[in-house]
Short mmCIF file of C-alpha atoms in Angstrom, two decimals:
data_model
loop_
_atom_site.label_atom_id
_atom_site.label_comp_id
_atom_site.label_asym_id
_atom_site.label_seq_id
_atom_site.Cartn_x
_atom_site.Cartn_y
_atom_site.Cartn_z
CA MET A 1 90.76 91.37 85.34
CA ASP A 2 88.13 94.09 85.04
CA PHE A 3 89.18 95.75 88.03
CA LEU A 4 92.64 96.12 86.97
CA SER A 5 91.73 97.52 83.75
CA ARG A 6 90.33 100.52 85.51
CA THR A 7 93.02 101.21 87.83
CA PRO A 8 94.99 104.32 87.11
CA LEU A 9 98.64 104.33 87.72
CA GLY A 10 100.16 107.69 87.03
CA GLN A 11 99.38 111.38 86.51
CA LEU A 12 100.94 111.98 83.05
CA SER A 13 98.10 111.88 80.30
CA VAL A 14 98.71 110.51 77.02
CA ASP A 15 97.19 113.85 75.29
CA ALA A 16 99.10 116.89 76.56
CA PRO A 17 97.53 120.11 77.09
CA GLU A 18 98.03 123.23 74.68
CA ASN A 19 100.87 124.47 76.90
CA GLY A 20 103.02 122.50 79.53
CA MET A 21 106.21 121.16 80.61
CA GLU A 22 106.78 117.83 82.31
CA LEU A 23 109.98 115.93 83.64
CA VAL A 24 109.86 112.07 83.54
CA GLN A 25 112.06 109.38 84.50
CA GLY A 26 112.46 105.73 83.88
CA ARG A 27 114.10 102.88 81.57
CA LEU A 28 114.55 103.44 78.27
CA LEU A 29 112.97 100.55 76.51
CA LYS A 30 113.54 101.30 72.45
CA HIS A 31 115.92 103.83 70.89
CA GLY A 32 115.38 105.19 67.54
CA MET A 33 116.16 108.06 65.51
CA ALA A 34 112.67 109.09 65.44
CA SER A 35 111.25 108.42 69.06
CA LEU A 36 112.11 106.93 72.40
CA ALA A 37 110.13 104.49 74.54
CA LEU A 38 109.99 104.94 78.16
CA ASP A 39 109.21 102.77 81.29
CA ASP A 40 108.01 104.35 84.56
CA GLU A 41 105.31 103.52 87.01
CA THR A 42 102.90 104.93 84.64
CA GLY A 43 103.17 102.62 82.06
CA ARG A 44 105.11 102.10 78.93
CA ARG A 45 105.11 105.13 76.35
CA SER A 46 106.85 106.32 73.27
CA PHE A 47 107.59 109.92 72.77
CA GLY A 48 108.62 111.61 69.65
CA PHE A 49 110.99 114.60 69.38
CA ALA A 50 109.90 118.13 69.64
CA ASP A 51 112.44 119.29 66.98
CA ASP A 52 115.72 117.41 66.12
CA PRO A 53 116.77 114.58 67.82
CA PRO A 54 119.26 115.51 71.00
CA GLU A 55 122.94 115.82 70.09
CA ASN A 56 123.49 112.96 72.90
CA LEU A 57 121.08 110.52 71.09
CA HIS A 58 123.94 108.37 70.20
CA THR A 59 125.31 107.63 73.63
CA LEU A 60 121.94 106.40 74.82
CA ARG A 61 121.56 102.70 75.49
CA GLU A 62 118.54 100.57 75.75
CA ASP A 63 118.09 99.78 79.35
CA ASP A 64 119.71 103.20 80.78
CA ILE A 65 117.66 104.88 83.43
CA VAL A 66 117.17 108.27 81.87
CA GLU A 67 115.41 111.51 82.44
CA MET A 68 113.34 113.28 79.52
CA MET A 69 112.32 117.10 79.49
CA LEU A 70 108.84 116.92 77.89
CA VAL A 71 107.07 119.74 76.27
CA ALA A 72 103.27 119.90 75.05
CA GLN A 73 103.27 120.37 71.20
CA ASP A 74 100.32 119.66 68.92
CA GLY A 75 98.30 118.05 71.69
CA GLN A 76 101.25 115.45 72.30
CA TRP A 77 104.17 115.14 74.62
CA ARG A 78 107.48 115.59 72.81
CA ILE A 79 111.14 115.31 73.90
CA THR A 80 113.21 118.24 73.98
CA GLN A 81 116.08 116.84 76.18
CA VAL A 82 117.26 113.51 77.43
CA MET A 83 119.95 112.70 80.05
CA VAL A 84 121.31 109.36 81.26
CA LEU A 85 120.93 108.90 85.02
CA THR A 86 122.25 105.60 85.16
CA PRO A 87 123.80 103.57 82.89
CA SER A 88 122.92 99.84 82.44
CA GLN A 89 126.23 98.02 82.73
CA VAL A 90 125.26 94.31 82.16
CA GLU A 91 125.86 92.62 78.81
CA GLY A 92 125.17 89.43 76.97
CA GLU A 93 123.11 86.76 78.77
CA ARG A 94 122.79 88.63 81.94
CA ARG A 95 121.46 91.66 80.04
CA GLU A 96 118.78 89.67 78.48
CA LEU A 97 117.81 87.88 81.91
CA TRP A 98 117.23 91.31 83.50
CA ARG A 99 115.34 92.56 80.31
CA LYS A 100 113.09 89.35 80.69
CA ARG A 101 112.78 89.95 84.42
CA PHE A 102 111.83 93.83 83.50
CA GLU A 103 109.55 92.73 80.79
CA ALA A 104 107.78 90.49 82.98
CA GLN A 105 106.86 92.99 85.62
CA GLY A 106 105.06 95.18 82.99
CA ASP A 107 102.04 97.32 83.32
CA ARG A 108 99.67 94.49 84.45
CA TRP A 109 101.61 93.41 87.36
CA ARG A 110 102.10 97.20 88.69
CA ARG A 111 98.29 97.29 88.48
CA VAL A 112 98.07 94.15 90.55
CA LEU A 113 100.41 95.54 93.33
CA TRP A 114 98.40 98.87 93.31
CA ALA A 115 95.32 96.88 93.79
CA ARG A 116 96.76 94.77 96.40
CA GLN A 117 97.67 97.78 98.26
CA ARG A 118 94.30 99.07 98.12
CA ILE A 119 92.82 95.66 99.29
CA ASN A 120 94.98 95.60 102.16
CA GLN A 121 93.56 99.47 103.15
CA ALA A 122 90.04 98.25 102.76
CA VAL A 123 90.83 95.07 105.09
CA ARG A 124 92.49 97.25 107.65
CA SER A 125 89.74 99.82 107.25
CA TRP A 126 87.11 97.36 108.18
CA PHE A 127 88.79 96.37 111.27
CA TYR A 128 89.78 99.82 112.44
CA GLY A 129 85.95 100.37 112.09
CA GLN A 130 85.14 97.46 114.26
CA GLY A 131 87.31 98.61 116.99
CA PHE A 132 90.11 96.00 116.57
CA LEU A 133 93.69 96.65 117.73
CA GLU A 134 96.55 95.63 114.89
CA LEU A 135 98.83 93.63 116.41
CA GLU A 136 102.67 92.55 115.11
CA THR A 137 103.83 89.11 116.58
CA PRO A 138 107.44 87.87 116.38
CA VAL A 139 108.53 86.00 113.50
CA LEU A 140 111.06 84.01 115.73
CA VAL A 141 108.83 81.59 117.72
CA PRO A 142 109.72 78.86 119.86
CA SER A 143 107.20 76.68 118.57
CA PRO A 144 105.79 76.58 114.87
CA GLY A 145 102.53 75.10 115.83
CA CYS A 146 100.80 71.68 116.64
CA GLU A 147 99.22 70.51 113.35
CA THR A 148 100.77 67.19 112.17
CA HIS A 149 101.27 67.62 108.71
CA LEU A 150 102.50 71.27 108.60
CA HIS A 151 106.25 71.64 108.35
CA ALA A 152 108.24 74.73 109.64
CA PHE A 153 111.60 76.38 108.87
CA PRO A 154 113.82 76.00 111.72
CA THR A 155 116.38 78.73 112.56
CA ARG A 156 118.78 79.51 115.28
CA TRP A 157 119.56 82.75 117.53
CA GLU A 158 123.13 83.23 118.64
CA GLY A 159 124.32 85.43 121.25
CA PRO A 160 127.10 87.99 120.92
CA GLY A 161 130.48 86.14 121.19
CA ASP A 162 128.40 82.92 121.23
CA SER A 163 127.27 83.85 124.61
CA PHE A 164 123.95 81.96 124.12
CA ASN A 165 121.85 80.30 121.58
CA GLN A 166 118.35 79.37 121.29
CA ASN A 167 116.57 77.37 118.53
CA PHE A 168 113.64 79.07 116.85
CA TYR A 169 111.04 78.33 114.28
CA LEU A 170 109.54 80.94 111.47
CA PRO A 171 106.04 80.85 112.42
CA THR A 172 103.27 78.42 110.42
CA SER A 173 100.88 80.98 111.72
CA PRO A 174 100.81 83.95 114.55
CA GLU A 175 98.20 81.96 116.54
CA PHE A 176 100.14 81.31 119.58
CA HIS A 177 101.44 84.88 120.20
CA MET A 178 97.78 86.20 119.40
CA LYS A 179 96.52 83.99 122.09
CA ARG A 180 99.06 85.44 124.73
CA ALA A 181 97.53 88.69 123.68
CA LEU A 182 94.15 87.68 124.62
CA VAL A 183 95.36 86.47 128.05
CA LEU A 184 96.94 90.02 128.58
CA GLY A 185 93.65 91.66 127.84
CA TYR A 186 93.33 92.53 124.48
CA GLU A 187 89.87 91.63 123.29
CA LYS A 188 89.72 92.47 119.67
CA ILE A 189 93.14 92.13 117.79
CA PHE A 190 94.01 91.29 114.16
CA GLN A 191 96.96 91.03 112.30
CA LEU A 192 98.37 90.68 108.44
CA ALA A 193 101.08 88.32 109.42
CA ARG A 194 104.05 86.82 107.32
CA ALA A 195 103.68 83.14 107.70
CA PHE A 196 105.92 80.29 106.66
CA ARG A 197 105.24 76.74 105.77
CA ASN A 198 107.82 74.25 104.22
CA GLY A 199 107.35 71.52 101.65
CA GLU A 200 104.24 73.59 99.99
CA LEU A 201 104.34 75.09 96.55
CA SER A 202 101.31 74.93 94.07
CA ARG A 203 98.98 77.45 92.65
CA LEU A 204 97.48 78.22 96.09
CA HIS A 205 100.87 77.98 98.14
CA GLN A 206 103.92 79.68 98.66
CA PRO A 207 106.46 78.82 101.44
CA GLU A 208 105.80 82.38 102.73
CA PHE A 209 102.88 84.15 102.54
CA VAL A 210 100.37 86.56 104.09
CA MET A 211 97.87 85.31 106.74
CA LEU A 212 94.96 87.69 107.90
CA GLU A 213 94.38 86.48 111.48
CA TRP A 214 91.82 87.97 114.13
CA TYR A 215 90.56 87.19 117.54
CA ARG A 216 87.28 88.09 119.48
CA ALA A 217 87.56 87.36 123.20
CA TYR A 218 83.82 86.70 124.72
CA GLU A 219 82.64 85.55 121.54
CA ASP A 220 82.19 82.34 119.74
CA TYR A 221 82.66 80.93 115.78
CA GLN A 222 79.15 82.14 115.09
CA THR A 223 80.46 85.79 115.46
CA ILE A 224 83.32 85.16 113.39
CA MET A 225 81.13 83.82 110.79
CA GLN A 226 79.41 87.19 110.45
CA ASP A 227 82.79 88.93 110.42
CA VAL A 228 84.17 87.06 107.58
CA GLU A 229 80.92 87.55 105.56
CA ALA A 230 81.21 91.22 106.31
CA MET A 231 84.94 91.90 105.82
CA VAL A 232 85.35 90.14 102.40
CA TRP A 233 81.99 91.85 101.13
CA GLU A 234 82.94 95.47 102.07
CA THR A 235 86.63 94.80 100.63
CA ALA A 236 85.07 93.36 97.37
CA GLN A 237 82.68 96.56 97.27
CA SER A 238 85.71 98.72 97.66
CA LEU A 239 87.03 97.53 94.28
CA ASN A 240 83.41 97.56 92.78
CA VAL A 241 83.57 93.44 92.61
CA PHE A 242 80.27 91.71 93.27
CA GLU A 243 81.46 88.33 91.99
CA VAL A 244 84.69 86.33 91.38
CA GLU A 245 85.62 83.59 88.91
CA ASP A 246 88.06 80.70 89.54
CA GLN A 247 88.67 77.97 86.99
CA GLY A 248 85.69 78.92 84.98
CA ARG A 249 83.16 78.89 88.19
CA ARG A 250 81.62 82.08 89.25
CA CYS A 251 80.46 83.01 92.76
CA ARG A 252 78.50 85.93 93.96
CA LEU A 253 79.77 87.51 97.30
CA GLU A 254 76.99 89.21 99.19
CA PRO A 255 76.12 88.21 102.42
CA PRO A 256 74.58 86.20 103.89
CA TRP A 257 76.68 83.18 102.60
CA PRO A 258 74.80 79.52 102.78
CA ARG A 259 76.11 77.55 105.89
CA MET A 260 76.29 73.91 105.84
CA SER A 261 77.41 71.40 108.54
CA VAL A 262 80.20 68.66 107.65
CA ALA A 263 77.91 65.87 108.54
CA GLU A 264 75.10 67.20 106.31
CA LEU A 265 77.88 67.49 103.35
CA PHE A 266 78.92 64.13 104.09
CA ALA A 267 75.28 62.53 104.41
CA THR A 268 74.12 64.39 101.18
CA LYS A 269 77.10 64.13 98.99
CA LEU A 270 78.65 60.85 100.07
CA GLN A 271 75.97 58.95 101.96
CA ILE A 272 78.35 58.70 104.84
CA ASP A 273 76.94 59.06 108.36
CA LEU A 274 79.48 60.83 110.69
CA ASP A 275 77.24 60.25 113.85
CA SER A 276 78.05 56.71 113.60
CA ALA A 277 81.44 56.73 112.15
CA ARG A 278 83.03 56.95 115.50
CA THR A 279 86.73 55.46 114.28
CA ALA A 280 88.82 55.15 111.05
CA ASP A 281 87.64 51.87 110.51
CA ASP A 282 84.06 52.97 110.89
CA LEU A 283 84.72 55.63 108.13
CA ARG A 284 86.62 53.53 105.92
CA ALA A 285 83.83 50.88 105.87
CA GLN A 286 81.15 53.21 105.17
CA ALA A 287 83.15 54.94 102.50
CA ARG A 288 84.06 51.52 100.64
CA ALA A 289 80.40 50.61 100.80
CA HIS A 290 79.46 53.38 98.35
CA GLY A 291 82.49 52.94 96.13
CA TYR A 292 85.29 54.93 97.63
CA ASP A 293 87.93 52.16 98.03
CA TYR A 294 90.88 54.15 97.61
CA LEU A 295 91.44 54.84 101.39
CA LYS A 296 94.37 53.02 103.34
CA ASP A 297 94.11 50.74 105.99
CA GLY A 298 95.65 51.76 109.50
CA GLU A 299 95.64 55.68 108.50
CA PRO A 300 94.44 57.86 111.11
CA PHE A 301 90.57 59.28 111.08
CA GLU A 302 91.95 62.73 110.01
CA ASP A 303 93.78 61.32 106.82
CA SER A 304 91.02 59.10 105.70
CA PHE A 305 88.40 62.19 106.32
CA PHE A 306 90.71 64.60 104.34
CA ARG A 307 91.29 61.87 101.45
CA LEU A 308 87.63 61.78 100.92
CA PHE A 309 87.20 65.50 101.24
CA ILE A 310 89.53 66.45 99.08
CA ASN A 311 89.13 63.83 96.15
CA GLU A 312 85.35 63.97 96.43
CA LEU A 313 84.05 67.45 97.80
CA GLU A 314 86.46 70.20 98.17
CA PHE A 315 86.45 71.14 94.18
CA ASP A 316 82.92 72.05 94.12
CA LEU A 317 82.41 73.91 97.20
CA GLY A 318 81.57 77.47 97.13
CA VAL A 319 80.33 77.52 93.61
CA GLU A 320 77.78 80.14 92.83
CA ARG A 321 77.69 81.39 96.55
CA PRO A 322 80.63 81.30 99.31
CA ILE A 323 79.93 78.53 101.73
CA ILE A 324 80.69 78.23 105.46
CA LEU A 325 81.14 74.63 106.54
CA TYR A 326 80.98 74.22 109.94
CA ASP A 327 81.24 71.43 113.02
CA TYR A 328 83.82 69.33 111.98
CA PRO A 329 84.35 65.74 113.75
CA VAL A 330 86.33 65.97 116.99
CA GLU A 331 89.24 64.23 115.52
CA LEU A 332 89.76 67.15 113.42
CA ALA A 333 89.26 69.69 116.21
CA ALA A 334 93.06 71.04 116.45
CA LEU A 335 92.73 73.63 119.05
CA SER A 336 88.88 74.34 118.74
CA ARG A 337 86.50 73.39 121.50
CA ARG A 338 83.96 70.58 121.50
CA LYS A 339 80.48 71.71 120.32
CA SER A 340 78.15 72.05 123.42
CA GLY A 341 75.44 69.35 123.37
CA ALA A 342 77.30 67.79 120.57
CA PRO A 343 80.50 66.40 121.84
CA ARG A 344 81.21 64.13 118.64
CA TYR A 345 81.72 67.50 116.81
CA CYS A 346 83.92 70.84 117.35
CA GLU A 347 83.16 74.42 116.74
CA ARG A 348 85.22 74.94 113.63
CA PHE A 349 84.49 76.01 110.19
CA GLU A 350 86.02 76.70 106.90
CA VAL A 351 85.10 79.12 104.14
CA TYR A 352 85.21 78.08 100.63
CA ILE A 353 84.73 80.28 97.40
CA SER A 354 84.82 78.75 93.98
CA GLY A 355 86.46 75.59 95.52
CA VAL A 356 89.08 77.61 97.20
CA GLU A 357 89.78 77.11 100.77
CA LEU A 358 89.82 80.51 102.04
CA ALA A 359 89.57 80.49 105.84
CA ASN A 360 89.66 78.43 108.79
CA ALA A 361 88.40 79.33 112.27
CA TYR A 362 87.60 77.96 115.86
CA SER A 363 85.49 78.81 119.00
CA GLU A 364 88.96 78.58 120.87
CA LEU A 365 90.02 75.91 123.28
CA THR A 366 90.81 77.18 126.70
CA GLY A 367 91.62 74.33 129.06
CA VAL A 368 95.23 73.75 129.48
CA ALA A 369 95.13 70.31 130.31
CA GLU A 370 92.93 69.35 127.16
CA GLN A 371 95.48 71.44 124.94
CA GLN A 372 98.36 69.86 126.28
CA ARG A 373 96.66 66.36 125.72
CA ARG A 374 95.99 67.22 122.13
CA TYR A 375 99.41 68.72 121.41
CA ARG A 376 101.17 65.61 122.58
CA GLU A 377 98.86 63.44 120.38
CA TYR A 378 99.47 65.40 117.36
CA GLN A 379 103.43 65.56 118.25
CA LYS A 380 103.43 61.76 118.65
CA ARG A 381 101.68 61.14 115.30
CA ARG A 382 104.27 63.69 113.84
CA LEU A 383 107.32 61.55 115.15
CA GLU A 384 105.67 58.54 113.72
CA GLU A 385 105.16 60.09 110.11
CA TYR A 386 107.99 62.50 109.95
CA GLY A 387 110.34 61.82 112.66
CA GLU A 388 110.53 65.53 113.92
CA PRO A 389 108.09 66.61 116.75
CA TYR A 390 108.09 70.07 117.57
CA PRO A 391 108.52 71.69 121.01
CA GLU A 392 105.72 72.75 122.98
CA ASP A 393 105.23 76.66 123.31
CA ARG A 394 105.69 76.89 127.32
CA GLY A 395 104.99 80.59 127.10
CA LEU A 396 101.50 80.24 125.78
CA ILE A 397 100.94 77.19 128.43
CA ASP A 398 102.00 79.52 131.21
CA ALA A 399 99.58 82.14 129.78
CA MET A 400 96.60 79.69 129.25
CA LYS A 401 97.04 78.82 133.08
CA TYR A 402 96.83 82.43 133.91
CA GLY A 403 93.62 82.17 132.22
CA MET A 404 92.56 82.79 128.56
CA PRO A 405 89.23 84.33 128.06
CA PRO A 406 86.62 82.33 125.78
CA ALA A 407 87.29 83.36 122.49
CA ALA A 408 87.12 82.69 118.77
CA GLY A 409 89.64 83.20 115.96
CA ILE A 410 90.26 82.84 112.40
CA ALA A 411 92.94 82.54 109.98
CA LEU A 412 92.28 83.73 106.31
CA GLY A 413 94.76 83.32 103.37
CA LEU A 414 95.10 86.86 102.25
CA ASP A 415 97.07 85.96 99.04
CA ARG A 416 94.05 83.63 98.18
CA LEU A 417 91.37 86.28 98.77
CA ILE A 418 93.50 89.08 96.63
CA MET A 419 93.75 86.41 93.86
CA LEU A 420 90.02 85.82 93.74
CA LEU A 421 89.20 89.49 93.77
CA LEU A 422 91.58 90.36 91.09
CA GLY A 423 90.71 87.09 88.90
CA ALA A 424 94.45 85.77 88.93
CA GLN A 425 94.87 82.12 87.98
CA SER A 426 97.25 81.61 91.15
CA VAL A 427 98.66 83.33 94.23
CA ASP A 428 102.02 83.82 92.15
CA GLU A 429 100.41 86.39 90.10
CA VAL A 430 99.37 88.67 92.95
CA ILE A 431 102.71 88.56 94.83
CA ALA A 432 105.82 90.89 94.28
CA PHE A 433 108.25 88.37 94.51
CA PRO A 434 106.73 84.68 94.46
CA HIS A 435 109.27 81.85 95.02
CA LYS A 436 109.73 79.51 92.01
CA LYS A 437 110.70 75.97 91.80
CA PRO A 438 114.50 76.02 91.12
CA VAL A 439 115.24 75.17 87.47
CA ALA A 440 118.33 72.43 87.44
CA ARG A 441 121.43 73.75 85.86
CA SER A 442 123.05 71.85 83.17
CA LYS A 443 126.47 70.45 83.71
CA ARG A 444 129.10 72.20 81.92
CA ARG A 445 131.71 70.16 80.11
CA PRO A 446 135.41 70.92 81.73
#
């Protein structure tokens, strides 16, 4: 948290000038005959009285919103007047609950949110400097995506007087509308988008989060690799942060970052040859031959792959230096295009820093027939596993029929990047209002 300790929050210094007066407002935290403790956005501070305590001192209550007139006296700020602006009206358990909530914010959390704003500014500044257009795409979408294991939040649009209704979803990513923008001629676009995924909650997951997504027309994933290195490094430099640490593992951020193919990673770490693992059975046979006997018979190639990846590889990726892991087997292509000259693989990469998956990128698929084939394949699998396929985005299909230029794009978890840059232990710590698992209420006796 070194950066946070250096982040100023306010203008009122602890040491007062020889002469001067200041008016401050905030919440009264402690109430005494010799001093009052105030909390405002500059922090939590106590002030003594300039002379005798104000006559209305007995009317003040802790948790009231107050205004204090301060005067410089003997090099310190002292109170001359205090007035209640808004009295606190909660009592008992509710008062204690709100006091705990207020205390939980504290000076450190405010510093986190100021730092978050600074990071957002640095990110936007990088994209503006590269000539990107910032988009704002819809949060009501006809299809939330096509990945089998991502779960969306459904919602419904009802017309005035029940004149019409239409089913929508909250987007798991802004991808589909960003691609429509590419079709419409916008060649360099980015977005800090609110995204939503149901069924996810961990130190790295929230049901709603900020996705930084950008696309370049007429480029491939090699250019996006250069983008993500440069953007992360320049953002970190704006904070004077040159390395990050997560779960005790340090990682230096300066580019260029090491790059490794997925096939090389599997061969080196697991002794598995992905070139010859053309089916799920092939992959499981090789894995079991080297002692990885926990894979499930009958599961798709993708599931066996990720079971190995998560259990054996992911935690150690991006230690000491960030790593760009590229060229995934075609079974994991999603909406990326096949690699030219190596059709066993697709032009997809992921970025890892200190074991944290930060970003996922493609050279984008532009063929409509192949996109529809893959979509139907993923939805068939989704129907088999979850009984709930998602509708195809007809607007995207129509746009792609009109013609989408060759392009590359990336989705980066902005909350995760902020977590790493600020040295937080979870994304909860860098979000103003993180969602928490509900606490079961005890049943009251009648």
